Amino acid sequence: MNIPKRRLKISLAMVMPALVSLSILMTMSIMVYIQYKNEKRSLYDTTMSLNLSSAQKMAVTIEALFSGMRQSLRAAASNPAIEARAASDEEELQVIFDLMLQSSPYFNSVFWADERGSIRVVSPAGNQVNHARLITEGAIQALNERTSYLSVPYRSPTGRWIVFASEPIFDGSGKYCGMIAGTIYLEENNILHRILGSGAGNEEDSYSYIVDSGGKVLYHLEESRVGEDVSSNVVVRRLMDGESGMQRVTNTQGDDYLTGYASVAMNGWGIVMQTSVSSILADVNGNLQDQLRSMLFPIALMLFIAVYTAARIAAPFTRLYKLTKSVAAGQTVSSQEFRPHWNREADQLNRIMGAAAETMAKQTQSLQQEAITDPLTGLSNRRELERCLESWDALGEPYAVILLDIDHFKAINDTYGHQTGDQILKLVAAVMVDCAPADAVCSRFGGEEFVILLRERSLDTAYRMAERIRRAILISPTPYSGTLTVSIGVSLYPEHGGNREDVFQAADMALYRAKGEGRNRTVAAGLSA
């Protein structure tokens, strides 16, 4: 045996909030996603643009720095005091170089090397390298080229990572007298540190660094990385090609960064400004969380409104269901119960159902009336008579029974036809209704027999009413040439019986006596003939 599965039924009051909630969540999700993507893209672009702008400004600063460095060295190289004291006055030379170092913001040390590569004087004097010979490849190259020179980073004999800039010295006759050079100690506080300062950032979120034309680090927040070869970095390779721009890259440490970079045309150095993607995402995610928190109240409010509205919309349908259920159960429901509603569909449905309920009520009433009414005479039928008697018996109230029979009705039917017989039946019924009081029950008992029930009437009152009906029928015009008469028997409960069967039998016996005594008369039960 296949048992049909019961389908899940969902209330409109649940569907509406669910749909609204889904719509809100989908809309908010799409909006938040788009805003999140746009904000992230905007922050990425803005950050890289700012980094590029900072790198370009730093490149300009570096160019100005080296222009100043060269001017400072050239001024010292053309200083006649150096040439005048070049022969023997080392103490005076030391004073001059110490003063030059103090007045120059560019170098960590300055020195003069003659044309043979012997260091004549160095400041600060504590280095104790006077009269030492230059041995590094870069220094020898600068000495031999006899022109302005900027070295690549290298480790000096003192163990420092340095770069140096130099200018040649010529005497009044044009004789080459060596070079004056200034050095920058890359791992110590230097001009680059002072230029970048606090703007260099921090190692985790944002930082900057400088590389030379060969891809070696000249400046970095991590001093241990000074001198490191980072030429494999895509940004550094572009800087080595003299390019400037911005790009999202992964650095040599495997970290994701947003980078702006600019090259220094004067010396081929490159400035890199970069910000970690994770820090940008942290800001975006923080903004997103703030935005979501700010949305909680509006979303909750919209959901409350949706639930409230759904309940208001569903209410008439719920009420309509209950009313329809009552109608289906056979209960009488007034059309006024189907009240108007602000919702157009609910209002139309209420109107239609109200009209349907009213029609059904009329039909039910009509059917009920037909069920208890004799179709020919319009009087109560025997079923309704029995119902009234049961009700009256249950209450124990006294009542009178008037049993009426049309005299010679079969002969009238046989002589004049059933149509005339029907007219006679209707005539008798109309007279009974006219003569009986409003609370009387007038019923066609069957064939040509009629019954009138009177509540709380005496036998004498019932008898007089029966006589009034008989005389009224006697004088009523008939559809045939002749006079119509009836015989009537009257009984009383409980005087003539303890139940309705006995009372009806007593009335029937009285009727029988009326027939036997010649018809067209009324006989009360219990009276002597």
Short mmCIF file of C-alpha atoms in Angstrom, two decimals:
data_model
loop_
_atom_site.label_atom_id
_atom_site.label_comp_id
_atom_site.label_asym_id
_atom_site.label_seq_id
_atom_site.Cartn_x
_atom_site.Cartn_y
_atom_site.Cartn_z
CA MET A 1 0.00 0.00 0.00
CA ASN A 2 1.45 3.32 -1.09
CA ILE A 3 1.06 6.00 1.52
CA PRO A 4 1.27 9.46 -0.06
CA LYS A 5 3.92 11.65 1.44
CA ARG A 6 2.77 14.77 3.17
CA ARG A 7 4.31 17.81 1.58
CA LEU A 8 5.81 20.43 3.77
CA LYS A 9 3.50 23.41 4.17
CA ILE A 10 5.09 26.77 4.78
CA SER A 11 3.24 29.72 6.21
CA LEU A 12 3.09 32.96 4.23
CA ALA A 13 4.21 34.73 7.41
CA MET A 14 7.41 32.67 7.19
CA VAL A 15 7.89 32.81 3.43
CA MET A 16 7.71 36.60 3.22
CA PRO A 17 10.39 37.32 5.88
CA ALA A 18 12.51 34.52 4.43
CA LEU A 19 12.33 36.00 0.93
CA VAL A 20 12.96 39.52 2.24
CA SER A 21 15.85 38.27 4.36
CA LEU A 22 17.31 36.42 1.39
CA SER A 23 16.90 39.50 -0.81
CA ILE A 24 18.50 41.73 1.81
CA LEU A 25 21.39 39.33 2.38
CA MET A 26 22.00 38.84 -1.34
CA THR A 27 21.78 42.57 -2.04
CA MET A 28 23.99 43.46 0.90
CA SER A 29 26.45 40.70 -0.01
CA ILE A 30 26.70 41.92 -3.59
CA MET A 31 27.05 45.53 -2.46
CA VAL A 32 29.62 44.68 0.18
CA TYR A 33 31.55 42.48 -2.23
CA ILE A 34 31.61 45.14 -4.94
CA GLN A 35 32.52 47.83 -2.43
CA TYR A 36 35.19 45.57 -0.93
CA LYS A 37 36.70 44.89 -4.36
CA ASN A 38 36.53 48.55 -5.37
CA GLU A 39 37.96 49.75 -2.07
CA LYS A 40 40.76 47.20 -2.25
CA ARG A 41 41.55 48.13 -5.87
CA SER A 42 41.37 51.82 -5.02
CA LEU A 43 43.65 51.40 -2.01
CA TYR A 44 46.07 49.35 -4.08
CA ASP A 45 46.17 51.98 -6.83
CA THR A 46 46.35 54.86 -4.36
CA THR A 47 49.11 53.21 -2.33
CA MET A 48 51.20 52.44 -5.40
CA SER A 49 50.65 55.98 -6.72
CA LEU A 50 51.74 57.46 -3.39
CA ASN A 51 54.76 55.17 -3.29
CA LEU A 52 55.66 56.18 -6.85
CA SER A 53 55.27 59.84 -5.97
CA SER A 54 57.44 59.40 -2.87
CA ALA A 55 60.08 57.50 -4.83
CA GLN A 56 60.16 60.18 -7.52
CA LYS A 57 60.51 62.91 -4.91
CA MET A 58 63.27 60.91 -3.26
CA ALA A 59 65.02 60.49 -6.64
CA VAL A 60 64.96 64.26 -7.10
CA THR A 61 66.34 64.65 -3.59
CA ILE A 62 69.12 62.14 -4.30
CA GLU A 63 70.04 63.99 -7.49
CA ALA A 64 70.17 67.24 -5.54
CA LEU A 65 72.21 65.44 -2.90
CA PHE A 66 74.82 64.27 -5.38
CA SER A 67 74.88 67.60 -7.11
CA GLY A 68 75.69 69.16 -3.74
CA MET A 69 78.25 66.46 -3.01
CA ARG A 70 80.07 67.13 -6.27
CA GLN A 71 79.96 70.88 -5.78
CA SER A 72 81.37 70.42 -2.30
CA LEU A 73 84.20 68.19 -3.55
CA ARG A 74 84.92 70.46 -6.52
CA ALA A 75 85.11 73.46 -4.23
CA ALA A 76 87.58 71.62 -2.03
CA ALA A 77 89.61 70.42 -5.07
CA SER A 78 89.98 74.00 -6.30
CA ASN A 79 90.90 75.33 -2.86
CA PRO A 80 94.35 76.98 -3.26
CA ALA A 81 95.06 76.37 0.41
CA ILE A 82 95.32 72.64 -0.28
CA GLU A 83 97.87 73.16 -3.05
CA ALA A 84 99.84 75.66 -0.92
CA ARG A 85 100.15 73.20 1.93
CA ALA A 86 100.50 70.12 -0.16
CA ALA A 87 104.26 69.94 0.30
CA SER A 88 104.76 69.62 4.02
CA ASP A 89 102.18 71.24 6.33
CA GLU A 90 100.19 68.16 7.28
CA GLU A 91 98.74 69.71 10.42
CA GLU A 92 97.29 72.58 8.43
CA LEU A 93 95.93 70.12 5.88
CA GLN A 94 94.27 68.17 8.68
CA VAL A 95 92.64 71.35 9.96
CA ILE A 96 91.36 72.16 6.46
CA PHE A 97 89.90 68.68 5.94
CA ASP A 98 88.41 68.53 9.41
CA LEU A 99 86.73 71.87 8.73
CA MET A 100 85.49 70.64 5.35
CA LEU A 101 83.98 67.50 6.92
CA GLN A 102 82.28 69.50 9.63
CA SER A 103 80.83 71.95 7.14
CA SER A 104 79.62 69.23 4.76
CA PRO A 105 76.42 67.30 5.60
CA TYR A 106 77.12 64.68 2.97
CA PHE A 107 80.00 62.45 4.03
CA ASN A 108 81.06 60.31 6.91
CA SER A 109 84.73 60.94 5.99
CA VAL A 110 86.79 62.86 3.43
CA PHE A 111 90.34 62.29 2.22
CA TRP A 112 92.96 63.44 -0.28
CA ALA A 113 94.95 60.93 -2.23
CA ASP A 114 97.83 62.06 -4.43
CA GLU A 115 98.40 60.95 -8.01
CA ARG A 116 100.29 57.87 -6.80
CA GLY A 117 97.37 56.72 -4.64
CA SER A 118 98.96 57.68 -1.33
CA ILE A 119 96.48 59.14 1.14
CA ARG A 120 97.86 62.52 2.21
CA VAL A 121 95.21 63.42 4.74
CA VAL A 122 91.91 61.98 5.98
CA SER A 123 89.21 63.30 8.26
CA PRO A 124 88.30 62.28 10.82
CA ALA A 125 91.95 61.86 11.76
CA GLY A 126 91.19 59.00 14.13
CA ASN A 127 91.14 56.60 11.17
CA GLN A 128 94.98 56.53 11.20
CA VAL A 129 95.22 55.88 7.46
CA ASN A 130 97.39 58.86 6.50
CA HIS A 131 100.06 57.90 3.92
CA ALA A 132 98.37 54.55 3.33
CA ARG A 133 97.92 53.59 -0.28
CA LEU A 134 94.62 53.08 -2.06
CA ILE A 135 94.19 49.41 -2.83
CA THR A 136 90.52 48.94 -3.71
CA GLU A 137 89.57 48.54 -7.36
CA GLY A 138 87.11 51.42 -7.29
CA ALA A 139 89.54 53.86 -5.71
CA ILE A 140 92.32 52.96 -8.17
CA GLN A 141 89.85 53.34 -11.05
CA ALA A 142 88.76 56.78 -9.80
CA LEU A 143 92.42 57.82 -9.47
CA ASN A 144 93.27 56.65 -12.96
CA GLU A 145 90.20 58.12 -14.70
CA ARG A 146 90.97 61.61 -13.34
CA THR A 147 87.30 62.64 -13.53
CA SER A 148 84.21 62.80 -11.36
CA TYR A 149 83.56 59.34 -9.98
CA LEU A 150 80.94 57.49 -7.90
CA SER A 151 81.83 54.02 -6.70
CA VAL A 152 79.67 50.95 -6.35
CA PRO A 153 79.15 49.63 -2.80
CA TYR A 154 82.17 47.74 -1.54
CA ARG A 155 83.67 46.64 1.72
CA SER A 156 86.60 48.80 2.68
CA PRO A 157 89.81 47.59 4.37
CA THR A 158 88.28 48.82 7.63
CA GLY A 159 85.41 46.32 7.18
CA ARG A 160 82.72 48.91 6.38
CA TRP A 161 80.34 48.86 3.46
CA ILE A 162 80.93 52.20 1.75
CA VAL A 163 80.46 54.21 -1.41
CA PHE A 164 82.56 57.19 -2.25
CA ALA A 165 82.42 60.12 -4.63
CA SER A 166 85.58 61.85 -5.86
CA GLU A 167 86.72 64.88 -7.85
CA PRO A 168 90.23 65.24 -9.44
CA ILE A 169 92.72 67.93 -8.30
CA PHE A 170 94.80 69.89 -10.78
CA ASP A 171 97.31 72.59 -9.88
CA GLY A 172 97.58 75.97 -11.57
CA SER A 173 99.64 74.53 -14.40
CA GLY A 174 97.11 71.76 -15.02
CA LYS A 175 99.22 69.09 -13.39
CA TYR A 176 97.19 66.22 -11.92
CA CYS A 177 97.57 66.13 -8.12
CA GLY A 178 95.30 63.22 -7.20
CA MET A 179 91.72 63.39 -5.97
CA ILE A 180 89.55 64.54 -3.10
CA ALA A 181 86.92 61.97 -2.09
CA GLY A 182 84.06 61.76 0.33
CA THR A 183 82.83 58.43 1.70
CA ILE A 184 79.43 57.34 2.97
CA TYR A 185 79.33 54.54 5.53
CA LEU A 186 76.28 52.60 4.41
CA GLU A 187 75.78 50.65 7.65
CA GLU A 188 76.06 53.69 9.90
CA ASN A 189 74.19 56.93 10.30
CA ASN A 190 74.66 58.74 7.02
CA ILE A 191 73.10 61.25 4.68
CA LEU A 192 70.74 58.61 3.27
CA HIS A 193 69.40 57.84 6.74
CA ARG A 194 68.87 61.53 7.38
CA ILE A 195 67.07 62.04 4.06
CA LEU A 196 64.76 59.07 4.39
CA GLY A 197 64.36 59.48 8.13
CA SER A 198 61.06 58.32 9.66
CA GLY A 199 59.48 58.13 6.19
CA ALA A 200 61.31 54.86 5.60
CA GLY A 201 58.46 53.02 7.33
CA ASN A 202 58.74 49.72 9.20
CA GLU A 203 59.75 46.25 8.21
CA GLU A 204 56.25 44.73 8.43
CA ASP A 205 53.92 47.26 6.76
CA SER A 206 55.89 49.70 4.65
CA TYR A 207 59.52 50.54 3.99
CA SER A 208 61.89 51.91 1.39
CA TYR A 209 65.33 51.03 0.16
CA ILE A 210 67.93 52.28 -2.29
CA VAL A 211 69.93 50.23 -4.78
CA ASP A 212 72.85 51.20 -6.98
CA SER A 213 73.05 50.73 -10.73
CA GLY A 214 74.27 47.17 -10.25
CA GLY A 215 71.40 46.06 -8.03
CA LYS A 216 73.21 46.18 -4.67
CA VAL A 217 71.43 47.55 -1.63
CA LEU A 218 72.75 50.94 -0.51
CA TYR A 219 70.16 51.65 2.11
CA HIS A 220 67.69 49.40 3.93
CA LEU A 221 65.88 49.35 7.23
CA GLU A 222 67.66 46.09 7.96
CA GLU A 223 71.29 47.19 8.03
CA SER A 224 72.36 43.59 7.57
CA ARG A 225 71.00 43.73 4.03
CA VAL A 226 73.28 46.61 2.96
CA GLY A 227 75.48 45.41 0.11
CA GLU A 228 73.10 42.53 -0.73
CA ASP A 229 72.62 41.80 -4.41
CA VAL A 230 68.88 42.05 -5.19
CA SER A 231 69.17 42.29 -8.96
CA SER A 232 66.87 39.29 -9.32
CA ASN A 233 63.96 41.43 -8.11
CA VAL A 234 61.79 42.48 -11.07
CA VAL A 235 61.54 46.05 -9.82
CA VAL A 236 65.30 46.31 -9.32
CA ARG A 237 65.87 44.98 -12.84
CA ARG A 238 63.62 47.73 -14.20
CA LEU A 239 65.50 50.31 -12.14
CA MET A 240 68.77 48.97 -13.57
CA ASP A 241 67.25 49.68 -17.00
CA GLY A 242 66.53 53.25 -15.93
CA GLU A 243 62.75 52.80 -15.65
CA SER A 244 60.33 54.27 -13.11
CA GLY A 245 56.80 53.08 -12.31
CA MET A 246 54.64 51.10 -9.91
CA GLN A 247 53.86 47.41 -9.59
CA ARG A 248 52.64 44.72 -7.24
CA VAL A 249 55.57 42.42 -6.58
CA THR A 250 56.85 39.68 -4.36
CA ASN A 251 60.17 40.69 -2.87
CA THR A 252 63.20 38.50 -2.42
CA GLN A 253 61.90 37.47 1.01
CA GLY A 254 58.66 36.11 -0.51
CA ASP A 255 56.44 38.92 0.81
CA ASP A 256 53.72 40.59 -1.29
CA TYR A 257 54.14 44.36 -1.68
CA LEU A 258 52.70 47.32 -3.57
CA THR A 259 55.69 49.14 -4.99
CA GLY A 260 56.49 52.52 -6.47
CA TYR A 261 59.98 52.96 -7.85
CA ALA A 262 62.02 55.70 -9.49
CA SER A 263 65.54 55.81 -10.94
CA VAL A 264 68.08 58.56 -10.33
CA ALA A 265 69.31 59.65 -13.75
CA MET A 266 72.52 61.21 -12.40
CA ASN A 267 74.06 58.07 -10.94
CA GLY A 268 71.80 55.15 -11.94
CA TRP A 269 70.61 54.52 -8.40
CA GLY A 270 67.05 53.40 -7.76
CA ILE A 271 64.58 54.35 -5.02
CA VAL A 272 61.96 51.77 -4.01
CA MET A 273 58.99 52.63 -1.81
CA GLN A 274 56.74 49.68 -0.96
CA THR A 275 53.81 48.82 1.28
CA SER A 276 52.79 45.31 2.25
CA VAL A 277 49.55 43.99 0.76
CA SER A 278 48.68 42.41 4.11
CA SER A 279 48.60 45.82 5.80
CA ILE A 280 46.29 47.16 3.07
CA LEU A 281 44.03 44.13 3.44
CA ALA A 282 44.01 44.63 7.20
CA ASP A 283 42.74 48.17 6.66
CA VAL A 284 40.15 47.04 4.10
CA ASN A 285 39.00 44.19 6.35
CA GLY A 286 38.78 46.57 9.27
CA ASN A 287 36.65 48.94 7.21
CA LEU A 288 34.52 46.01 6.10
CA GLN A 289 33.95 44.91 9.69
CA ASP A 290 33.01 48.46 10.67
CA GLN A 291 30.64 48.62 7.74
CA LEU A 292 29.02 45.29 8.63
CA ARG A 293 28.62 46.38 12.23
CA SER A 294 27.00 49.61 11.07
CA MET A 295 24.61 47.55 8.90
CA LEU A 296 23.39 45.35 11.74
CA PHE A 297 20.76 47.78 13.01
CA PRO A 298 19.35 48.69 9.57
CA ILE A 299 19.22 45.00 8.62
CA ALA A 300 17.52 44.10 11.90
CA LEU A 301 15.06 46.95 11.38
CA MET A 302 14.30 45.83 7.81
CA LEU A 303 13.79 42.25 9.00
CA PHE A 304 11.45 43.44 11.74
CA ILE A 305 9.48 45.47 9.20
CA ALA A 306 9.40 42.46 6.88
CA VAL A 307 8.15 40.15 9.62
CA TYR A 308 5.56 42.70 10.75
CA THR A 309 4.39 43.36 7.18
CA ALA A 310 4.27 39.64 6.40
CA ALA A 311 2.17 39.05 9.51
CA ARG A 312 -0.17 41.85 8.45
CA ILE A 313 -0.41 40.43 4.93
CA ALA A 314 -0.89 36.86 6.13
CA ALA A 315 -3.46 37.77 8.81
CA PRO A 316 -6.47 38.09 6.44
CA PHE A 317 -5.58 34.83 4.75
CA THR A 318 -5.33 33.07 8.11
CA ARG A 319 -8.68 34.53 9.15
CA LEU A 320 -10.10 33.60 5.75
CA TYR A 321 -8.92 30.04 6.24
CA LYS A 322 -10.67 29.79 9.62
CA LEU A 323 -13.88 31.26 8.23
CA THR A 324 -13.79 28.95 5.22
CA LYS A 325 -13.18 26.02 7.52
CA SER A 326 -16.28 27.00 9.51
CA VAL A 327 -18.29 27.24 6.29
CA ALA A 328 -17.01 23.83 5.21
CA ALA A 329 -18.08 22.43 8.58
CA GLY A 330 -21.63 23.60 7.88
CA GLN A 331 -21.60 26.53 10.27
CA THR A 332 -23.34 29.72 9.32
CA VAL A 333 -20.88 32.56 8.72
CA SER A 334 -22.08 36.08 8.15
CA SER A 335 -20.72 37.96 5.14
CA GLN A 336 -19.78 40.73 7.60
CA GLU A 337 -17.09 38.42 8.97
CA PHE A 338 -15.19 38.84 5.68
CA ARG A 339 -13.89 42.29 6.51
CA PRO A 340 -12.22 44.66 3.99
CA HIS A 341 -8.41 44.75 4.03
CA TRP A 342 -5.78 47.25 2.88
CA ASN A 343 -4.10 44.54 0.81
CA ARG A 344 -5.77 44.55 -2.60
CA GLU A 345 -5.56 40.79 -3.21
CA ALA A 346 -6.71 39.96 0.32
CA ASP A 347 -9.56 42.46 0.01
CA GLN A 348 -10.70 40.97 -3.31
CA LEU A 349 -10.51 37.45 -1.90
CA ASN A 350 -12.48 38.51 1.18
CA ARG A 351 -15.14 40.09 -1.01
CA ILE A 352 -15.44 36.99 -3.19
CA MET A 353 -15.48 34.63 -0.21
CA GLY A 354 -17.99 36.85 1.59
CA ALA A 355 -20.27 36.74 -1.41
CA ALA A 356 -19.74 32.99 -1.71
CA ALA A 357 -20.48 32.50 2.00
CA GLU A 358 -23.65 34.57 1.69
CA THR A 359 -24.75 32.56 -1.34
CA MET A 360 -23.94 29.31 0.45
CA ALA A 361 -25.84 30.48 3.50
CA LYS A 362 -28.88 31.27 1.38
CA GLN A 363 -28.59 27.95 -0.39
CA THR A 364 -28.17 26.13 2.90
CA GLN A 365 -31.12 27.96 4.37
CA SER A 366 -33.15 27.15 1.27
CA LEU A 367 -32.17 23.50 1.44
CA GLN A 368 -32.92 23.39 5.13
CA GLN A 369 -36.28 25.00 4.47
CA GLU A 370 -36.98 22.54 1.70
CA ALA A 371 -36.02 19.70 3.98
CA ILE A 372 -38.66 20.70 6.55
CA THR A 373 -41.34 22.06 4.19
CA ASP A 374 -44.06 20.33 2.21
CA PRO A 375 -43.35 21.39 -1.39
CA LEU A 376 -47.02 21.64 -2.37
CA THR A 377 -48.57 23.53 0.53
CA GLY A 378 -45.56 25.27 2.00
CA LEU A 379 -46.43 23.91 5.47
CA SER A 380 -44.02 22.04 7.68
CA ASN A 381 -43.57 18.44 6.67
CA ARG A 382 -43.82 15.42 8.91
CA ARG A 383 -40.05 15.47 9.63
CA GLU A 384 -40.22 19.00 11.06
CA LEU A 385 -43.34 18.04 12.98
CA GLU A 386 -41.51 15.16 14.63
CA ARG A 387 -38.57 17.45 15.49
CA CYS A 388 -40.89 19.99 17.18
CA LEU A 389 -42.62 17.25 19.16
CA GLU A 390 -39.29 15.84 20.36
CA SER A 391 -38.22 19.30 21.47
CA TRP A 392 -41.49 19.97 23.26
CA ASP A 393 -41.45 16.53 24.91
CA ALA A 394 -37.92 17.19 26.20
CA LEU A 395 -39.14 20.44 27.77
CA GLY A 396 -42.24 18.77 29.20
CA GLU A 397 -44.49 21.62 28.10
CA PRO A 398 -48.24 21.03 27.53
CA TYR A 399 -49.53 21.34 23.96
CA ALA A 400 -52.64 20.70 21.93
CA VAL A 401 -52.93 18.62 18.77
CA ILE A 402 -55.46 19.49 16.08
CA LEU A 403 -55.74 16.71 13.51
CA LEU A 404 -57.61 17.73 10.30
CA ASP A 405 -58.78 15.56 7.39
CA ILE A 406 -60.45 16.71 4.15
CA ASP A 407 -63.83 15.03 3.66
CA HIS A 408 -64.34 12.98 0.49
CA PHE A 409 -60.91 14.06 -0.87
CA LYS A 410 -60.51 10.85 -2.93
CA ALA A 411 -63.83 11.48 -4.63
CA ILE A 412 -62.75 15.06 -5.46
CA ASN A 413 -59.51 13.78 -6.97
CA ASP A 414 -61.29 11.09 -8.96
CA THR A 415 -63.97 13.49 -10.19
CA TYR A 416 -62.03 16.68 -10.87
CA GLY A 417 -58.49 15.40 -11.21
CA HIS A 418 -55.29 15.70 -9.18
CA GLN A 419 -54.68 19.29 -10.22
CA THR A 420 -57.92 20.30 -8.51
CA GLY A 421 -56.97 18.11 -5.60
CA ASP A 422 -53.71 20.00 -5.26
CA GLN A 423 -55.57 23.31 -5.29
CA ILE A 424 -57.82 22.02 -2.49
CA LEU A 425 -54.78 21.05 -0.43
CA LYS A 426 -53.29 24.52 -0.91
CA LEU A 427 -56.62 26.13 0.06
CA VAL A 428 -56.83 24.17 3.32
CA ALA A 429 -53.17 25.03 4.12
CA ALA A 430 -53.78 28.75 3.50
CA VAL A 431 -56.82 28.77 5.79
CA MET A 432 -54.90 26.97 8.53
CA VAL A 433 -52.08 29.53 8.41
CA ASP A 434 -54.50 32.45 8.45
CA CYS A 435 -56.49 31.16 11.43
CA ALA A 436 -53.65 29.74 13.53
CA PRO A 437 -51.55 31.95 15.86
CA ALA A 438 -47.97 32.82 14.95
CA ASP A 439 -46.42 30.31 17.35
CA ALA A 440 -48.50 27.42 16.02
CA VAL A 441 -46.88 24.66 13.97
CA CYS A 442 -48.96 23.95 10.87
CA SER A 443 -47.98 20.77 9.10
CA ARG A 444 -49.14 18.48 6.33
CA PHE A 445 -49.18 15.11 7.98
CA GLY A 446 -49.66 13.10 4.81
CA GLY A 447 -52.15 12.88 1.92
CA GLU A 448 -55.19 14.97 2.88
CA GLU A 449 -54.34 15.01 6.61
CA PHE A 450 -53.02 18.14 8.39
CA VAL A 451 -51.81 18.79 11.94
CA ILE A 452 -51.67 21.96 14.00
CA LEU A 453 -49.59 22.03 17.23
CA LEU A 454 -50.45 24.68 19.81
CA ARG A 455 -48.18 25.30 22.82
CA GLU A 456 -49.72 25.68 26.29
CA ARG A 457 -53.32 25.86 25.13
CA SER A 458 -56.39 24.57 26.92
CA LEU A 459 -58.64 22.02 25.26
CA ASP A 460 -61.39 24.63 24.98
CA THR A 461 -59.10 27.13 23.20
CA ALA A 462 -57.86 24.47 20.81
CA TYR A 463 -61.39 23.38 20.09
CA ARG A 464 -62.55 26.93 19.25
CA MET A 465 -59.61 27.42 16.91
CA ALA A 466 -60.36 24.14 15.18
CA GLU A 467 -63.96 25.23 14.72
CA ARG A 468 -62.84 28.58 13.28
CA ILE A 469 -60.70 26.75 10.73
CA ARG A 470 -63.50 24.35 9.82
CA ARG A 471 -66.03 27.16 9.26
CA ALA A 472 -63.51 29.19 7.25
CA ILE A 473 -62.91 26.23 4.94
CA LEU A 474 -66.62 25.63 4.64
CA ILE A 475 -67.25 29.11 3.27
CA SER A 476 -64.10 29.33 1.11
CA PRO A 477 -64.64 29.29 -2.67
CA THR A 478 -63.55 26.06 -4.30
CA PRO A 479 -62.17 25.36 -7.79
CA TYR A 480 -65.17 23.16 -8.47
CA SER A 481 -68.92 23.49 -8.04
CA GLY A 482 -69.48 22.29 -4.54
CA THR A 483 -68.70 22.88 -0.87
CA LEU A 484 -65.49 21.75 0.83
CA THR A 485 -65.66 20.34 4.35
CA VAL A 486 -63.18 18.95 6.82
CA SER A 487 -63.35 16.76 9.92
CA ILE A 488 -61.17 17.68 12.94
CA GLY A 489 -60.03 15.83 16.06
CA VAL A 490 -58.50 17.64 19.06
CA SER A 491 -56.40 16.22 21.93
CA LEU A 492 -54.23 17.66 24.71
CA TYR A 493 -50.91 16.70 26.25
CA PRO A 494 -50.56 15.43 28.90
CA GLU A 495 -54.31 15.07 29.61
CA HIS A 496 -54.87 12.57 26.80
CA GLY A 497 -51.55 10.73 26.86
CA GLY A 498 -48.18 10.59 28.52
CA ASN A 499 -46.33 10.71 25.19
CA ARG A 500 -46.89 12.07 21.72
CA GLU A 501 -47.95 8.72 20.31
CA ASP A 502 -50.81 8.47 22.80
CA VAL A 503 -51.78 12.12 22.28
CA PHE A 504 -51.86 11.68 18.49
CA GLN A 505 -53.85 8.47 18.87
CA ALA A 506 -56.37 10.35 21.00
CA ALA A 507 -56.66 13.09 18.34
CA ASP A 508 -57.00 10.43 15.64
CA MET A 509 -59.77 8.73 17.60
CA ALA A 510 -61.57 12.06 17.94
CA LEU A 511 -61.17 12.60 14.18
CA TYR A 512 -62.56 9.12 13.55
CA ARG A 513 -65.56 10.01 15.67
CA ALA A 514 -66.04 13.23 13.67
CA LYS A 515 -66.04 11.20 10.46
CA GLY A 516 -68.41 8.68 11.95
CA GLU A 517 -70.82 11.36 13.13
CA GLY A 518 -71.29 12.68 9.61
CA ARG A 519 -68.13 14.67 8.88
CA ASN A 520 -67.79 18.49 8.72
CA ARG A 521 -67.36 18.75 12.47
CA THR A 522 -64.81 19.05 15.30
CA VAL A 523 -64.55 16.47 18.09
CA ALA A 524 -62.40 16.85 21.20
CA ALA A 525 -60.79 13.77 22.74
CA GLY A 526 -62.30 12.60 26.01
CA LEU A 527 -65.69 14.24 25.40
CA SER A 528 -68.72 12.02 25.26
CA ALA A 529 -70.43 11.69 21.93
#
